[in-house]
mmCIF file of C-alpha atoms in Angstrom:
data_model
loop_
_atom_site.group_PDB
_atom_site.id
_atom_site.type_symbol
_atom_site.label_atom_id
_atom_site.label_comp_id
_atom_site.label_asym_id
_atom_site.label_seq_id
_atom_site.Cartn_x
_atom_site.Cartn_y
_atom_site.Cartn_z
ATOM 1 C CA MET A 19 14.729 -24.193 25.153
ATOM 2 C CA LEU A 20 15.203 -22.792 28.673
ATOM 3 C CA GLU A 21 12.679 -25.265 30.090
ATOM 4 C CA GLN A 22 14.608 -28.165 28.573
ATOM 5 C CA ILE A 23 17.927 -26.882 29.937
ATOM 6 C CA VAL A 24 16.449 -26.538 33.438
ATOM 7 C CA LYS A 25 14.876 -30.015 33.234
ATOM 8 C CA THR A 26 18.160 -31.531 32.057
ATOM 9 C CA ALA A 27 20.217 -29.776 34.750
ATOM 10 C CA TYR A 28 17.754 -30.814 37.462
ATOM 11 C CA LYS A 29 17.770 -34.414 36.238
ATOM 12 C CA GLU A 30 21.577 -34.500 36.121
ATOM 13 C CA PHE A 31 21.922 -33.031 39.630
ATOM 14 C CA THR A 32 19.357 -35.501 40.957
ATOM 15 C CA LEU A 33 20.909 -38.503 39.233
ATOM 16 C CA ARG A 34 24.393 -37.496 40.414
ATOM 17 C CA PHE A 35 23.132 -37.179 43.994
ATOM 18 C CA TYR A 36 21.440 -40.599 43.934
ATOM 19 C CA HIS A 37 24.404 -42.213 42.185
ATOM 20 C CA GLU A 38 26.794 -40.974 44.855
ATOM 21 C CA LEU A 39 24.347 -41.725 47.649
ATOM 22 C CA PHE A 40 23.912 -45.342 46.661
ATOM 23 C CA ALA A 41 27.587 -45.797 45.787
ATOM 24 C CA ARG A 42 28.336 -44.824 49.392
ATOM 25 C CA PHE A 43 25.488 -47.036 50.583
ATOM 26 C CA GLN A 44 27.228 -50.034 49.000
ATOM 27 C CA ASP A 45 30.371 -49.280 51.018
ATOM 28 C CA GLN A 46 29.842 -51.578 53.990
ATOM 29 C CA GLU A 47 32.480 -49.947 56.201
ATOM 30 C CA THR A 48 30.211 -46.923 56.776
ATOM 31 C CA GLY A 49 27.490 -48.978 58.409
ATOM 32 C CA LEU A 50 24.862 -46.503 57.176
ATOM 33 C CA THR A 51 21.572 -47.402 55.570
ATOM 34 C CA ALA A 52 20.196 -45.376 52.670
ATOM 35 C CA ALA A 53 17.624 -43.832 55.033
ATOM 36 C CA GLU A 54 20.400 -42.796 57.432
ATOM 37 C CA ILE A 55 22.348 -41.188 54.601
ATOM 38 C CA PHE A 56 19.227 -39.271 53.558
ATOM 39 C CA ALA A 57 18.732 -38.172 57.174
ATOM 40 C CA ALA A 58 22.352 -37.037 57.548
ATOM 41 C CA GLU A 59 22.181 -35.172 54.228
ATOM 42 C CA ALA A 60 19.017 -33.398 55.386
ATOM 43 C CA ILE A 61 20.662 -32.429 58.695
ATOM 44 C CA ARG A 62 23.673 -31.087 56.822
ATOM 45 C CA ALA A 63 21.509 -29.149 54.363
ATOM 46 C CA LEU A 64 19.336 -27.680 57.137
ATOM 47 C CA GLY A 65 22.378 -26.358 59.007
ATOM 48 C CA SER A 66 21.857 -26.995 62.699
ATOM 49 C CA PRO A 67 18.213 -28.015 62.999
ATOM 50 C CA THR A 68 16.487 -29.047 66.186
ATOM 51 C CA VAL A 69 14.971 -32.529 66.353
ATOM 52 C CA ASN A 70 11.523 -30.998 65.761
ATOM 53 C CA GLU A 71 12.719 -28.981 62.760
ATOM 54 C CA PHE A 72 14.300 -32.098 61.286
ATOM 55 C CA ALA A 73 11.119 -34.122 61.893
ATOM 56 C CA ASP A 74 8.952 -31.416 60.315
ATOM 57 C CA PHE A 75 11.215 -31.185 57.274
ATOM 58 C CA MET A 76 11.268 -34.954 56.782
ATOM 59 C CA HIS A 77 7.488 -35.239 57.402
ATOM 60 C CA VAL A 78 7.992 -37.856 60.118
ATOM 61 C CA SER A 79 6.959 -38.017 63.759
ATOM 62 C CA THR A 80 9.325 -36.640 66.378
ATOM 63 C CA PRO A 81 9.869 -40.124 67.913
ATOM 64 C CA ASN A 82 10.693 -41.545 64.469
ATOM 65 C CA ALA A 83 13.129 -38.689 63.846
ATOM 66 C CA ALA A 84 14.717 -39.149 67.281
ATOM 67 C CA TYR A 85 15.219 -42.858 66.590
ATOM 68 C CA LYS A 86 17.003 -42.127 63.287
ATOM 69 C CA ILE A 87 19.073 -39.346 64.857
ATOM 70 C CA ASN A 88 20.128 -41.521 67.800
ATOM 71 C CA SER A 89 21.281 -44.202 65.370
ATOM 72 C CA LEU A 90 23.422 -41.626 63.543
ATOM 73 C CA VAL A 91 24.780 -40.344 66.872
ATOM 74 C CA ARG A 92 25.724 -43.898 67.972
ATOM 75 C CA LYS A 93 27.556 -44.431 64.682
ATOM 76 C CA GLY A 94 29.417 -41.126 65.057
ATOM 77 C CA TYR A 95 27.962 -39.309 62.043
ATOM 78 C CA VAL A 96 25.772 -36.758 63.883
ATOM 79 C CA GLU A 97 26.252 -34.835 67.128
ATOM 80 C CA LYS A 98 23.663 -33.157 69.335
ATOM 81 C CA THR A 99 24.592 -29.958 71.152
ATOM 82 C CA ARG A 100 22.399 -28.155 73.658
ATOM 83 C CA SER A 101 20.917 -24.923 72.313
ATOM 84 C CA ALA A 102 22.290 -21.779 73.949
ATOM 85 C CA GLN A 103 18.888 -20.077 73.567
ATOM 86 C CA ASP A 104 16.740 -22.935 74.881
ATOM 87 C CA LYS A 105 18.511 -25.482 77.072
ATOM 88 C CA ARG A 106 15.662 -27.960 76.488
ATOM 89 C CA GLU A 107 16.481 -28.220 72.785
ATOM 90 C CA TYR A 108 19.362 -29.897 71.005
ATOM 91 C CA LEU A 109 20.854 -28.727 67.736
ATOM 92 C CA LEU A 110 21.943 -31.371 65.255
ATOM 93 C CA HIS A 111 24.972 -31.273 63.010
ATOM 94 C CA VAL A 112 26.943 -33.800 61.037
ATOM 95 C CA THR A 113 30.391 -34.687 62.319
ATOM 96 C CA GLN A 114 33.745 -34.424 60.608
ATOM 97 C CA LYS A 115 33.555 -38.207 60.225
ATOM 98 C CA TYR A 116 30.470 -37.777 58.027
ATOM 99 C CA GLU A 117 31.982 -34.863 56.101
ATOM 100 C CA THR A 118 35.106 -36.911 55.414
ATOM 101 C CA TYR A 119 33.047 -39.903 54.353
ATOM 102 C CA CYS A 120 30.762 -37.775 52.220
ATOM 103 C CA GLY A 121 33.386 -35.586 50.578
ATOM 104 C CA ALA A 122 30.786 -33.212 49.101
ATOM 105 C CA GLY A 123 32.753 -30.145 50.149
ATOM 106 C CA ASP A 124 35.651 -31.118 47.906
ATOM 107 C CA ARG A 125 33.353 -31.701 44.931
ATOM 108 C CA VAL A 126 31.700 -28.315 45.388
ATOM 109 C CA GLN A 127 35.055 -26.537 45.714
ATOM 110 C CA ASN A 128 36.331 -28.277 42.574
ATOM 111 C CA ALA A 129 33.195 -27.343 40.637
ATOM 112 C CA VAL A 130 33.431 -23.695 41.724
ATOM 113 C CA ALA A 131 37.117 -23.600 40.768
ATOM 114 C CA ARG A 132 36.280 -24.932 37.288
ATOM 115 C CA ILE A 133 33.479 -22.362 36.940
ATOM 116 C CA ARG A 134 35.899 -19.561 37.872
ATOM 117 C CA GLU A 135 38.442 -20.838 35.324
ATOM 118 C CA ARG A 136 35.890 -20.968 32.527
ATOM 119 C CA PHE A 137 33.905 -17.763 33.115
ATOM 120 C CA SER A 138 34.766 -14.119 33.775
ATOM 121 C CA PRO A 139 34.316 -12.641 37.265
ATOM 122 C CA GLU A 140 31.253 -10.764 35.973
ATOM 123 C CA GLU A 141 29.721 -13.969 34.587
ATOM 124 C CA CYS A 142 30.447 -15.777 37.865
ATOM 125 C CA ALA A 143 28.763 -12.975 39.817
ATOM 126 C CA LYS A 144 25.705 -13.113 37.530
ATOM 127 C CA PHE A 145 25.613 -16.920 37.827
ATOM 128 C CA GLY A 146 25.719 -16.628 41.627
ATOM 129 C CA GLU A 147 22.908 -14.078 41.528
ATOM 130 C CA MET A 148 20.813 -16.346 39.291
ATOM 131 C CA LEU A 149 21.402 -19.369 41.540
ATOM 132 C CA SER A 150 20.322 -17.308 44.558
ATOM 133 C CA VAL A 151 17.092 -16.331 42.821
ATOM 134 C CA ILE A 152 16.451 -19.932 41.781
ATOM 135 C CA SER A 153 17.169 -21.231 45.274
ATOM 136 C CA GLN A 154 15.292 -18.606 47.281
ATOM 137 C CA GLU A 155 12.437 -17.551 45.031
ATOM 138 C CA LEU A 156 11.744 -20.048 42.295
ATOM 139 C CA LEU A 157 12.194 -23.346 44.149
ATOM 140 C CA PRO A 158 10.930 -22.820 47.712
ATOM 141 C CA LEU A 159 10.364 -25.857 49.891
ATOM 142 C CA ASP A 160 6.803 -27.093 50.365
ATOM 143 C CA GLY A 161 4.838 -24.686 52.495
ATOM 144 C CA GLU A 162 7.385 -21.871 52.192
ATOM 145 C CA GLN A 163 6.587 -18.592 50.541
ATOM 146 C CA PRO A 164 9.144 -17.492 47.961
ATOM 147 C CA ALA A 165 11.349 -14.647 49.138
ATOM 148 C CA GLY A 166 9.966 -11.249 48.225
ATOM 149 C CA THR A 167 6.305 -12.289 48.213
ATOM 150 C CA ASP A 168 3.758 -11.119 50.721
ATOM 151 C CA ARG A 169 0.847 -13.367 49.806
ATOM 152 C CA PRO A 170 0.747 -17.002 48.648
ATOM 153 C CA GLU A 171 -1.056 -16.074 45.422
ATOM 154 C CA GLN A 172 1.922 -13.906 44.431
ATOM 155 C CA ALA A 173 4.137 -16.995 44.511
ATOM 156 C CA LYS A 174 2.272 -18.578 41.591
#
């Protein structure tokens, strides 16, 4: 039962993401390709990655990543700022133009508001705790150790 619920939720989240991604892709006034939208979404999700961190995450070469990033910079959807710690590195972040175009923040806020209306504060706190465990421990990215594990074999 739980396995089916998790599979269904994952499928629905994934389908919703792709549906919205390609709906935006069809909007010709953005001038973004599907690959550029994926790249911008990855930059947003990673926070403020460096070019190398972005390339590593996407499993592409640094020159390939730089090419995609420069295209997003030219179109005004990503900005590069010099790192305060290492002046040789640039940190990437999506611009307000991308956030406005994407609108994901509004959807998340609306979803959280509906969750708070439907469930008690205690249930919301437990749900938040469960999502944190799922995010940090049960679904680590490739090559990452789940939080709270010391050895890779403990992650299994």
